[in-house]
Amino acid sequence: MTPAWRPWLYFGPAALIAGGLAVALTATSDHEQHPGQTIALVLFVSSSFILAGLIGWTRRPWNRTGTLMVAVGFGVLIGVLSEANHPIPFTLGALFGSLFIAAFVHLLLAYPSGRLLSRRARVLVGTGYAIAFLAPLAESMFAARETCKPHACPENLVLVSHDHAAHVVATALWTAASVALFAAVVMLLLGRWRETTPGLRRILRSVYLFGGLSIVLLAIGFVVTPFSGVGAVFVSVALIATFTTVPFIFLAGLLGTAIARGAGVGAIFSSVPERASPDEVQEGLRSALRDETAVVAYWYEEDEHYVDVEGNRLDLPEDTRRRVVTRLDYGDQPVAAIVHDAALLQEPELLEGVANAARIALERDKLLVEVRARAQRYRALLQAMPDLMFRISRDGRYISYNAPSERDLVNDEVIGKLLWDRLPVDLADRVLESGRAALGGDPSVIEYHLDFEDGRRHYEGRFAASGDDEFLMIVREITERKQQQEELEASRQRIVAAGDAARRKLERNLHDGAQQRLVSLSLSLRLAQNQVAKSPARAEELLEASREELMQALEELRELARGIHPAVLTDRGLEAALEALAGRAALPVEIDCVEDVELPPPVEAAAYYLVSEALVNITKYAGASAVKVSIGQVNGYALVEVVDDGVGGADPERGSGLSGLSDRVSSLNGKLVIDSPPGAGTRIRAEIPLE
């Protein structure tokens, strides 16, 4: 015999024996007025709960609901001991005859899993068992006189006194406690109903309705019985009707699950088309499981994660009291998973049957979902690209597009429009010509500009075929690159102009200075040559004058050479060259040069001329009283900084001085920053890479 059938072996015979004893005790009782009715009622109620409980216990041995129902049935049979004519069973029946009520409360609060899932429920159940024992004990200890008919009751072994006042107080206290307990149970059931999921409500609906009514009628009966015999009868009849309905509802639920399992499996094969899409399979599963919130997740082997029916990544959630995950595998290989209402765990036959049937359809759709997942990934990559992308037909009509920013669209309407509807005519013609060339196997690139409200923007368009009759246009904004090109061209023009100006200045200085002196020296030497024989003294004077003229010419040539490249920079280094500049400056200059700084010759020369030209500008325009020059080296860059305390307000756009500094630094891939707020001096900072 399998373990699932053992409850029948143990409790089936026990129920028959207990039922037989109940019949015997009731039939022979001296104080039972209606033995036939009592026997029929006791056997009907107890056997209903025991039979339903054993069936549930067999079908779902891990669920304690069946066990609790068996306990309620045996609890009803225990109460029959109060029908005995002997004092011991009579007293035991009086003391333990109400335990079935506590077991019934336990059943309601544990349904449908058979387990008490909250601390509040455990407290209420524990309180119920305590009241179910203590209340009859108190009533038996202070029992009323001669409550049994037609003959006297058997001896009450726990009787303390027949004191009427004590009996009334005990009855009132335990009635109040019982009613309060029943009210708390009903409130807990209502609260659980409000918080639960739609799927679990479908399972709880009938049991909570009739079980809750039974609890309410019990509370009413406890209150009405001491005051109205007729009212107590009506309440008892209604209570019996609702109370005995619960086991049949449970059996109907088991039968309904079996039927739903067959219907659900049928729905998978009938309602889902043979070539159903993943969306249709998901809808079919929702219908079969009777859970509109169910979500199907497919295993995506390429990236080793789950995806939804649209191909988007789906991370399976942790199991909670509201939502759980059922994984569908073939051996150790994941196939899919279903995220569904946790209430389906209470219908394992339905869930297992539908899942097994669905595994076939899900395995079939796995390839399609993988294709969707790849498409979704590529779509995400396209959306992450900073480029505009347009699919355009051969006749120039937009098919689709991807725009990371709507600001790059000439207008928001794209799909279905022609090129000439959105672009200038000449540009539209160029785009179509380049697109058709790409269709012919000749990809091309064009550059163009468009005028927007915030200014002109430049774009680069690349073309490639994306089908037999459509091409792809990939557009990237190159406004910043164009601006950099324009700035580079302007810088080169300024450098060329500065070089031309420097050559003209050098030519003028040579012509007006050293060249004139050398011409004068040549004439003096010729005169001296003529006077050597005639007048040696005159010749000596002329030679002395020629020597002075030669010294002046040499000095002017040295000055010119210093302007081209200072000798001190080559002979003694940057710091000494800067000290020489400071010595010739018209205002105090502080030099702060980091020790042991070694810079490549081009960088040294750039730093020297940067400081030299900055000092000239400061002397002419800044109105400063002092200047500080700092030279350093950080992270592979030479840092040159010139700071003055002048009037500030320097603008590189006005005049050629500061723009010349920028061009000199840019020629070495460096960066020049000028900070010159009006009235707060000027800070010129250059960062020049060492390599």
XYZ file of C-alpha atoms in Angstrom:
691
model
C 0.000 0.000 0.000
C 1.308 3.406 -0.936
C 1.811 6.014 1.829
C -1.023 8.117 0.366
C -3.566 5.417 1.282
C -2.384 4.815 4.848
C -4.844 7.361 6.364
C -7.681 5.142 5.121
C -6.080 2.151 6.826
C -5.737 3.952 10.153
C -8.617 6.386 10.339
C -11.224 4.521 8.292
C -11.670 1.720 10.825
C -11.308 4.203 13.662
C -14.158 6.264 12.222
C -16.352 3.166 11.949
C -15.621 2.154 15.532
C -16.180 5.695 16.830
C -19.413 5.958 14.859
C -20.625 2.665 16.255
C -19.864 3.765 19.805
C -21.683 7.057 19.176
C -24.753 5.181 17.990
C -24.630 2.885 21.003
C -24.169 5.663 23.543
C -26.907 7.811 22.038
C -29.366 4.968 21.625
C -28.947 3.850 25.255
C -28.771 7.322 26.774
C -31.187 8.022 29.671
C -31.041 11.800 29.164
C -31.333 12.150 25.340
C -34.849 13.176 24.274
C -34.358 12.608 20.487
C -31.848 9.782 20.070
C -32.766 9.012 16.453
C -32.332 12.562 15.227
C -29.131 12.973 17.190
C -27.647 9.768 15.779
C -28.488 10.762 12.207
C -27.123 14.273 12.633
C -23.899 13.189 14.357
C -23.165 10.475 11.833
C -23.929 12.771 8.858
C -21.766 15.641 10.090
C -18.855 13.536 11.328
C -18.748 11.192 8.332
C -18.929 14.168 5.906
C -15.854 15.773 7.418
C -13.955 12.486 7.864
C -14.705 11.226 4.343
C -13.854 14.570 2.684
C -10.733 14.860 4.827
C -9.483 11.371 3.928
C -10.032 12.020 0.228
C -8.144 15.308 0.451
C -5.414 13.691 2.564
C -4.980 10.983 -0.072
C -4.957 13.359 -3.035
C -2.680 15.919 -1.420
C -0.729 14.313 1.428
C 1.527 17.381 1.795
C -1.509 19.592 2.476
C -2.824 19.517 6.061
C -6.351 20.592 5.141
C -7.486 16.974 4.878
C -5.960 16.203 8.287
C -7.813 19.102 9.894
C -11.112 18.017 8.362
C -10.628 14.522 9.794
C -9.921 16.147 13.153
C -13.188 18.127 12.969
C -15.117 14.909 12.206
C -13.607 13.012 15.138
C -14.164 16.065 17.327
C -17.892 15.827 16.595
C -17.817 12.154 17.629
C -16.006 12.955 20.881
C -18.916 15.175 21.896
C -21.229 12.138 21.825
C -19.546 10.912 25.018
C -21.812 13.357 26.866
C -24.707 11.016 25.943
C -23.255 8.276 28.144
C -24.970 7.188 31.354
C -21.680 6.607 33.172
C -19.996 9.541 34.974
C -16.532 9.219 33.389
C -17.482 9.318 29.656
C -20.228 11.837 30.468
C -17.705 14.181 32.118
C -15.157 13.673 29.317
C -17.807 14.433 26.717
C -18.783 17.599 28.555
C -15.135 18.742 28.802
C -13.949 17.912 25.269
C -17.190 18.119 23.290
C -16.442 21.655 22.039
C -12.976 20.914 20.649
C -14.439 20.359 17.170
C -15.330 24.093 17.093
C -11.681 25.008 17.715
C -10.624 22.491 15.052
C -13.101 24.083 12.643
C -11.645 27.552 13.342
C -8.187 26.053 12.768
C -9.391 24.613 9.440
C -10.770 27.955 8.228
C -7.685 29.969 9.158
C -5.312 27.370 7.634
C -7.256 26.904 4.390
C -6.228 26.249 1.618
C -2.621 25.249 2.432
C -3.455 23.644 5.766
C -0.838 25.814 7.496
C -1.175 28.892 9.682
C 0.838 31.522 7.803
C 0.578 34.438 10.219
C 1.271 35.007 13.889
C -2.214 36.444 14.377
C -3.800 33.264 13.006
C -1.682 31.095 15.301
C -2.677 33.192 18.312
C -6.375 32.950 17.449
C -6.209 29.181 16.970
C -4.349 28.691 20.227
C -6.905 30.868 21.995
C -9.714 28.865 20.385
C -8.402 25.551 21.704
C -7.955 27.069 25.164
C -11.517 28.425 25.234
C -12.891 25.160 23.823
C -11.518 23.361 26.895
C -11.703 26.003 29.638
C -15.240 27.197 28.934
C -16.843 23.719 29.316
C -14.644 23.127 32.341
C -15.928 26.287 34.043
C -19.513 25.455 33.124
C -19.116 21.920 34.482
C -17.540 23.147 37.705
C -20.465 25.531 38.353
C -23.209 23.677 36.498
C -26.907 24.486 36.830
C -29.107 22.023 38.663
C -30.816 19.173 36.749
C -30.147 20.277 33.150
C -30.726 16.784 31.737
C -34.111 15.371 30.665
C -36.106 13.147 30.938
C -33.925 11.694 33.696
C -31.185 13.102 35.846
C -27.728 13.596 34.427
C -24.955 11.216 35.372
C -22.645 12.401 38.107
C -20.440 15.346 37.107
C -16.968 14.440 38.328
C -15.575 18.023 38.175
C -18.549 19.712 39.845
C -17.580 22.266 42.498
C -20.870 23.952 43.254
C -24.371 24.525 41.923
C -24.098 28.168 42.920
C -26.335 30.068 40.505
C -24.352 33.324 40.645
C -21.094 31.551 39.901
C -22.750 29.702 37.028
C -24.068 32.964 35.505
C -20.712 34.732 35.850
C -18.761 31.825 34.313
C -21.239 31.496 31.454
C -21.180 35.244 30.742
C -17.375 35.463 30.788
C -16.789 32.524 28.483
C -19.617 33.555 26.168
C -18.042 37.000 25.826
C -14.632 35.434 25.211
C -16.042 33.096 22.578
C -17.937 35.866 20.771
C -14.801 38.051 20.780
C -12.794 35.147 19.356
C -15.355 34.532 16.617
C -15.403 38.243 15.748
C -11.604 38.290 15.491
C -11.690 35.220 13.244
C -14.261 36.828 10.925
C -12.209 40.068 10.753
C -9.076 38.084 9.882
C -10.915 36.227 7.111
C -12.257 39.497 5.685
C -8.829 41.104 5.789
C -7.253 38.106 4.073
C -9.970 38.229 1.410
C -9.255 41.882 0.645
C -5.508 41.365 0.395
C -5.451 38.135 -1.589
C -5.073 37.670 -5.328
C -7.962 36.996 -7.753
C -6.809 33.420 -8.225
C -6.826 32.675 -4.514
C -10.227 34.344 -4.094
C -11.628 31.849 -6.577
C -10.455 29.032 -4.278
C -11.473 30.705 -1.006
C -14.857 32.063 -2.072
C -17.199 29.191 -1.129
C -15.284 27.933 1.910
C -14.968 31.423 3.388
C -18.639 32.122 2.696
C -20.104 29.069 4.427
C -17.343 28.751 7.008
C -17.622 32.417 7.898
C -21.412 32.128 8.175
C -20.934 29.166 10.496
C -18.663 31.224 12.752
C -21.152 34.104 12.774
C -24.040 31.734 13.595
C -21.999 30.174 16.399
C -21.482 33.619 17.900
C -25.203 34.404 17.568
C -26.103 31.046 19.094
C -23.864 31.640 22.120
C -25.650 34.934 22.738
C -29.239 33.870 21.940
C -29.402 30.432 23.593
C -29.583 31.637 27.231
C -32.498 33.942 26.423
C -34.611 32.296 23.697
C -35.196 28.632 23.078
C -36.982 29.266 19.784
C -34.224 31.548 18.533
C -31.653 28.956 19.483
C -33.485 26.360 17.373
C -33.501 28.558 14.263
C -29.840 29.409 14.731
C -28.972 25.743 15.221
C -30.739 24.694 12.040
C -28.980 27.392 10.004
C -25.662 26.492 11.638
C -26.041 22.811 10.788
C -26.806 23.717 7.170
C -23.762 25.961 6.725
C -21.433 23.804 8.822
C -22.138 20.587 6.926
C -21.784 22.367 3.581
C -18.047 22.987 4.122
C -16.806 19.397 3.511
C -18.904 19.132 0.352
C -17.429 22.390 -0.909
C -13.989 20.940 -0.290
C -14.860 17.816 -2.255
C -16.288 19.962 -5.048
C -13.023 21.874 -5.127
C -11.024 18.662 -5.524
C -13.353 17.449 -8.263
C -13.294 20.877 -9.926
C -9.492 20.837 -9.974
C -9.488 17.455 -11.695
C -12.018 18.685 -14.242
C -10.108 21.931 -14.708
C -6.945 19.940 -15.288
C -8.545 18.085 -18.176
C -10.143 21.255 -19.482
C -6.877 23.132 -19.159
C -4.921 20.530 -21.055
C -7.660 20.546 -23.693
C -7.474 24.329 -23.898
C -3.761 24.175 -24.605
C -4.348 21.953 -27.636
C -7.668 23.398 -28.839
C -7.677 27.130 -28.148
C -4.036 27.650 -29.162
C -3.596 27.562 -32.963
C -1.208 25.065 -34.488
C 1.110 27.849 -35.612
C 0.426 30.122 -32.680
C 2.634 33.058 -31.849
C 4.231 33.288 -28.380
C 1.569 35.857 -27.458
C -1.216 33.409 -28.358
C 0.473 30.646 -26.361
C 0.632 32.939 -23.339
C -3.060 33.788 -23.676
C -3.887 30.083 -23.982
C -1.958 29.339 -20.782
C -3.746 32.117 -18.953
C -7.079 30.659 -19.984
C -6.096 27.107 -19.050
C -4.695 28.144 -15.661
C -7.576 30.559 -15.027
C -4.978 33.221 -14.207
C -5.049 36.393 -16.326
C -1.793 37.597 -14.735
C 0.316 34.605 -15.809
C 3.493 35.502 -17.730
C 5.493 33.109 -19.912
C 9.289 33.397 -19.928
C 11.418 31.583 -22.515
C 14.983 30.477 -21.903
C 17.400 32.325 -24.208
C 20.462 30.090 -24.496
C 22.699 32.579 -26.301
C 22.807 34.984 -23.350
C 21.695 32.456 -20.695
C 18.714 34.359 -19.346
C 14.936 34.386 -19.748
C 13.010 36.635 -22.148
C 9.319 37.481 -22.431
C 7.108 36.845 -25.464
C 8.381 40.071 -27.049
C 12.023 39.052 -26.699
C 12.826 41.488 -23.880
C 15.010 40.271 -21.032
C 12.964 39.030 -18.081
C 14.568 38.360 -14.697
C 12.452 35.839 -12.832
C 11.145 37.242 -9.525
C 11.605 35.624 -6.147
C 8.721 33.489 -4.926
C 6.326 35.365 -2.626
C 2.931 34.669 -1.106
C 1.305 36.331 -4.109
C 3.476 35.322 -7.086
C 5.583 32.211 -7.735
C 7.610 30.784 -10.610
C 7.140 27.333 -12.132
C 10.123 26.286 -14.264
C 9.669 23.973 -17.226
C 12.763 21.909 -18.032
C 13.726 18.974 -20.196
C 16.142 17.116 -17.971
C 18.697 19.703 -16.882
C 18.007 21.978 -19.852
C 15.758 24.997 -19.149
C 12.938 25.490 -21.646
C 10.658 28.120 -20.162
C 9.068 29.341 -16.952
C 5.616 30.525 -15.931
C 5.209 33.359 -13.437
C 1.757 32.908 -11.950
C -0.549 33.445 -9.004
C 0.632 31.607 -5.902
C -2.928 30.276 -5.463
C -2.239 27.745 -8.229
C 0.048 25.913 -5.808
C -3.169 24.871 -4.059
C -4.281 23.227 -7.322
C -1.166 21.184 -8.129
C -2.981 18.794 -10.445
C -4.159 21.654 -12.642
C -0.767 23.371 -12.629
C 1.166 20.199 -13.375
C -1.186 19.049 -16.127
C -1.221 22.399 -17.914
C 2.542 22.844 -17.505
C 3.284 19.431 -18.986
C 1.013 20.113 -21.952
C 2.395 23.623 -22.419
C 5.996 22.427 -22.457
C 5.524 21.105 -25.997
C 4.145 24.401 -27.321
C 6.780 26.415 -25.485
C 9.617 24.300 -26.858
C 8.193 24.817 -30.357
C 8.032 28.610 -29.900
C 11.480 28.878 -28.374
C 13.191 29.489 -31.720
C 10.799 32.300 -32.628
C 11.310 33.971 -29.245
C 15.087 33.708 -29.654
C 14.768 35.523 -32.982
C 12.685 38.200 -31.265
C 15.279 38.475 -28.508
C 18.061 39.014 -31.028
C 15.949 41.596 -32.831
C 15.247 43.335 -29.544
C 18.936 43.380 -28.703
C 19.841 44.824 -32.095
C 17.030 47.343 -31.713
C 18.459 48.349 -28.328
C 21.899 48.733 -29.908
C 20.442 50.927 -32.633
C 18.659 53.055 -30.061
C 21.903 53.410 -28.118
C 23.757 54.675 -31.201
C 24.026 58.462 -31.375
C 23.174 58.471 -35.089
C 19.995 59.141 -36.978
C 18.974 56.202 -39.151
C 16.419 56.231 -41.966
C 15.118 53.378 -44.130
C 14.126 54.883 -47.470
C 12.553 53.226 -50.497
C 13.935 53.506 -54.011
C 11.363 56.171 -54.876
C 12.399 58.322 -51.875
C 9.707 57.464 -49.320
C 10.582 57.053 -45.633
C 9.830 53.499 -44.370
C 11.100 53.732 -40.787
C 13.602 55.649 -38.703
C 15.482 55.745 -35.407
C 16.158 59.105 -33.775
C 18.004 59.181 -30.422
C 16.966 62.829 -30.109
C 13.912 64.459 -31.655
C 15.872 67.717 -31.911
C 17.660 66.316 -34.958
C 14.442 65.903 -36.945
C 13.448 68.683 -39.295
C 9.841 67.843 -38.382
C 8.210 65.072 -36.351
C 6.365 63.444 -39.264
C 8.680 60.985 -40.977
C 7.148 57.634 -41.951
C 5.280 57.748 -45.256
C 6.722 61.128 -46.235
C 8.845 61.733 -49.329
C 12.365 63.162 -49.172
C 11.159 66.382 -50.824
C 8.489 66.793 -48.109
C 11.135 67.121 -45.386
C 14.354 68.303 -47.047
C 15.336 71.099 -49.433
C 14.916 70.032 -53.037
C 18.631 69.996 -53.926
C 19.480 68.007 -50.782
C 16.621 65.545 -51.384
C 17.953 64.969 -54.912
C 21.467 64.317 -53.540
C 20.119 61.862 -50.946
C 18.113 59.886 -53.507
C 21.049 59.847 -55.938
C 23.422 58.538 -53.234
C 20.846 55.984 -52.043
C 20.297 54.590 -55.523
C 24.064 54.413 -55.989
C 24.260 52.337 -52.798
C 21.579 50.001 -54.192
C 23.814 49.577 -57.200
C 26.720 48.489 -55.019
C 28.461 51.877 -54.677
C 28.146 53.104 -51.046
C 28.764 56.811 -50.690
C 29.056 59.626 -48.136
C 27.703 63.161 -48.377
C 27.971 66.212 -46.132
C 25.256 68.823 -45.842
C 23.832 71.421 -43.482
C 20.356 72.338 -42.264
C 19.176 75.547 -40.655
C 17.293 75.241 -37.344
C 15.937 77.870 -34.978
C 19.048 77.635 -32.804
C 21.433 77.907 -35.738
C 22.999 75.932 -38.544
C 23.902 72.268 -38.038
C 26.204 70.188 -40.193
C 25.608 66.490 -40.912
C 27.324 63.554 -42.580
C 25.181 60.969 -44.351
C 26.356 57.439 -45.169
C 24.375 55.185 -47.492
C 24.115 51.408 -47.726
C 21.645 49.000 -49.311
C 19.212 47.349 -46.861
C 17.150 45.425 -49.432
C 16.443 45.173 -53.104
C 14.354 48.345 -53.196
C 15.374 50.248 -50.071
C 18.506 51.786 -48.651
C 19.737 52.879 -45.259
C 20.840 56.449 -44.561
C 22.950 56.817 -41.403
C 23.215 60.436 -40.343
C 25.644 61.838 -37.779
C 25.862 65.443 -36.696
C 29.323 66.884 -37.385
C 28.690 70.497 -36.384
C 31.374 70.391 -33.704
C 33.849 68.798 -36.092
C 33.107 71.466 -38.690
C 33.665 74.181 -36.115
C 36.969 72.606 -35.143
C 37.981 72.428 -38.796
C 37.079 76.071 -39.278
C 39.017 77.023 -36.158
C 41.990 74.962 -37.362
C 41.904 76.597 -40.777
C 41.662 80.043 -39.184
C 44.547 79.186 -36.864
C 46.666 78.039 -39.798
C 45.865 81.236 -41.658
C 46.857 83.280 -38.618
C 50.094 81.313 -38.276
C 50.911 81.890 -41.958
C 50.042 85.578 -41.627
C 52.122 85.852 -38.466
C 55.053 84.173 -40.244
C 54.746 86.546 -43.198
C 54.583 89.513 -40.847
C 57.609 88.240 -38.943
C 59.592 87.827 -42.161
C 58.633 91.328 -43.312
C 59.642 92.708 -39.902
C 62.945 90.832 -40.054
C 63.554 92.095 -43.588
C 62.718 95.653 -42.511
C 64.936 95.420 -39.443
C 67.826 94.043 -41.493
C 67.310 96.712 -44.169
C 66.969 99.622 -41.796
C 69.532 98.461 -39.252
C 72.379 96.049 -39.883
C 72.262 96.368 -43.677
C 72.604 100.178 -43.575
C 75.426 99.947 -41.087
C 77.269 97.376 -43.242
C 76.862 99.641 -46.295
C 78.211 102.556 -44.267
C 81.060 100.340 -43.036
C 81.937 99.425 -46.650
C 82.130 103.129 -47.620
C 84.241 103.957 -44.571
C 86.702 101.184 -45.348
C 86.991 102.390 -48.950
C 87.739 105.957 -47.778
C 90.271 104.648 -45.280
C 91.933 102.693 -48.058
C 92.260 105.889 -50.116
C 93.680 107.852 -47.133
C 96.300 105.301 -46.045
C 98.982 106.720 -48.372
C 97.897 110.362 -48.272
C 96.989 110.788 -44.586
C 97.681 107.913 -42.226
C 96.054 109.773 -39.321
C 92.858 110.305 -41.271
C 92.894 106.641 -42.298
C 93.246 105.594 -38.657
C 90.224 107.733 -37.684
C 88.185 106.174 -40.440
C 89.189 102.649 -39.354
C 88.220 103.419 -35.733
C 84.820 104.687 -36.913
C 84.444 101.559 -39.041
C 85.208 99.378 -36.012
C 82.464 101.127 -34.015
C 80.057 100.730 -36.924
C 80.888 97.023 -37.098
C 80.232 96.575 -33.356
C 76.830 98.261 -33.732
C 75.974 95.994 -36.669
C 76.957 92.891 -34.676
C 74.821 93.989 -31.717
C 71.791 94.571 -33.960
C 72.285 91.151 -35.532
C 72.419 89.590 -32.057
C 69.139 91.310 -31.147
C 67.542 89.974 -34.303
C 68.842 86.474 -33.571
C 67.507 86.696 -29.998
C 64.057 87.461 -31.414
C 64.216 84.381 -33.636
C 65.524 81.997 -30.948
C 67.219 83.236 -27.777
C 70.676 81.779 -27.271
C 70.206 81.711 -23.503
C 67.326 79.233 -23.930
C 69.627 76.806 -25.746
C 72.668 77.418 -23.545
C 71.179 77.710 -20.039
C 67.588 76.409 -20.221
C 64.066 77.725 -19.788
C 64.356 79.094 -16.256
C 67.391 81.228 -17.128
C 65.696 82.446 -20.319
C 62.604 83.451 -18.325
C 64.810 85.236 -15.765
C 66.333 87.191 -18.646
C 62.842 88.115 -19.881
C 61.895 89.218 -16.376
C 65.023 91.350 -16.156
C 64.097 93.249 -19.321
C 60.387 93.633 -18.384
C 59.003 97.060 -17.437
C 57.270 95.747 -14.252
C 58.135 93.246 -11.475
C 57.909 89.615 -12.610
C 58.054 86.643 -10.209
C 59.281 83.374 -11.718
C 58.121 80.113 -10.071
C 59.726 77.222 -11.931
C 59.638 73.695 -10.520
C 63.131 72.349 -9.935
C 64.469 69.669 -12.250
C 61.707 70.264 -14.781
C 62.920 69.029 -18.175
C 60.861 69.856 -21.242
C 61.386 68.907 -24.894
C 62.957 71.750 -26.928
C 59.732 72.552 -28.895
C 57.763 72.765 -25.647
C 60.460 74.939 -24.022
C 60.392 77.292 -26.992
C 56.587 77.476 -26.913
C 56.609 78.190 -23.171
C 59.271 80.896 -23.612
C 57.441 82.712 -26.396
C 54.110 82.301 -24.580
C 55.538 84.103 -21.549
C 57.335 86.643 -23.749
C 54.212 87.573 -25.729
C 52.072 87.557 -22.558
C 54.464 90.022 -20.894
C 54.306 92.281 -23.949
C 50.478 92.247 -23.857
C 50.424 92.884 -20.093
C 52.837 95.811 -20.455
C 50.775 97.360 -23.243
C 47.177 96.788 -22.110
C 46.758 95.329 -18.608
C 47.861 98.265 -16.438
C 49.261 95.693 -14.001
C 51.680 96.326 -11.124
C 53.075 92.780 -10.890
C 53.147 89.487 -12.791
C 53.681 85.903 -11.634
C 54.926 83.208 -14.032
C 54.632 79.516 -13.031
C 56.146 76.548 -14.866
C 55.348 72.940 -13.911
C 54.800 69.414 -15.172
C 51.785 67.167 -14.302
C 50.561 63.878 -15.836
C 52.578 64.195 -19.033
C 51.719 67.869 -19.612
C 53.776 71.013 -19.262
C 51.831 73.686 -17.378
C 52.565 77.336 -18.086
C 50.653 80.014 -16.183
C 50.975 83.809 -16.344
C 48.924 85.827 -13.828
C 48.699 89.624 -13.514
C 46.780 91.986 -11.247
C 45.695 94.328 -14.022
C 42.325 95.554 -15.254
C 41.242 92.194 -16.744
C 38.586 91.975 -19.432
C 40.928 90.432 -22.014
C 39.056 89.034 -25.033
C 40.853 86.630 -27.417
C 38.387 87.582 -30.173
C 39.625 91.173 -30.154
C 43.139 91.684 -31.445
C 45.828 89.243 -32.496
C 47.890 89.075 -29.290
C 45.889 86.479 -27.354
C 44.810 84.608 -30.504
C 48.501 84.316 -31.391
C 49.148 82.666 -28.023
C 46.306 80.226 -28.693
C 47.659 79.380 -32.136
C 51.149 78.755 -30.739
C 49.820 76.343 -28.103
C 47.408 74.644 -30.525
C 50.251 73.920 -32.922
C 51.605 71.508 -30.277
C 48.132 69.968 -29.562
C 47.947 71.946 -26.364
C 45.106 73.828 -24.715
C 45.030 77.498 -23.717
C 42.570 78.830 -21.131
C 42.177 82.568 -20.522
C 40.327 83.751 -17.412
C 40.027 87.533 -17.358
C 37.041 88.900 -15.412
C 36.838 92.700 -15.603
C 38.665 94.395 -12.730
C 40.194 91.147 -11.395
C 43.319 90.643 -13.487
C 44.055 88.004 -16.110
C 45.134 84.373 -15.790
C 46.599 82.666 -18.877
C 47.071 78.913 -18.467
C 48.507 76.588 -21.092
C 48.655 72.792 -21.002
C 51.073 71.338 -23.584
C 51.590 67.585 -24.006
C 55.191 66.465 -23.622
C 54.876 63.860 -26.383
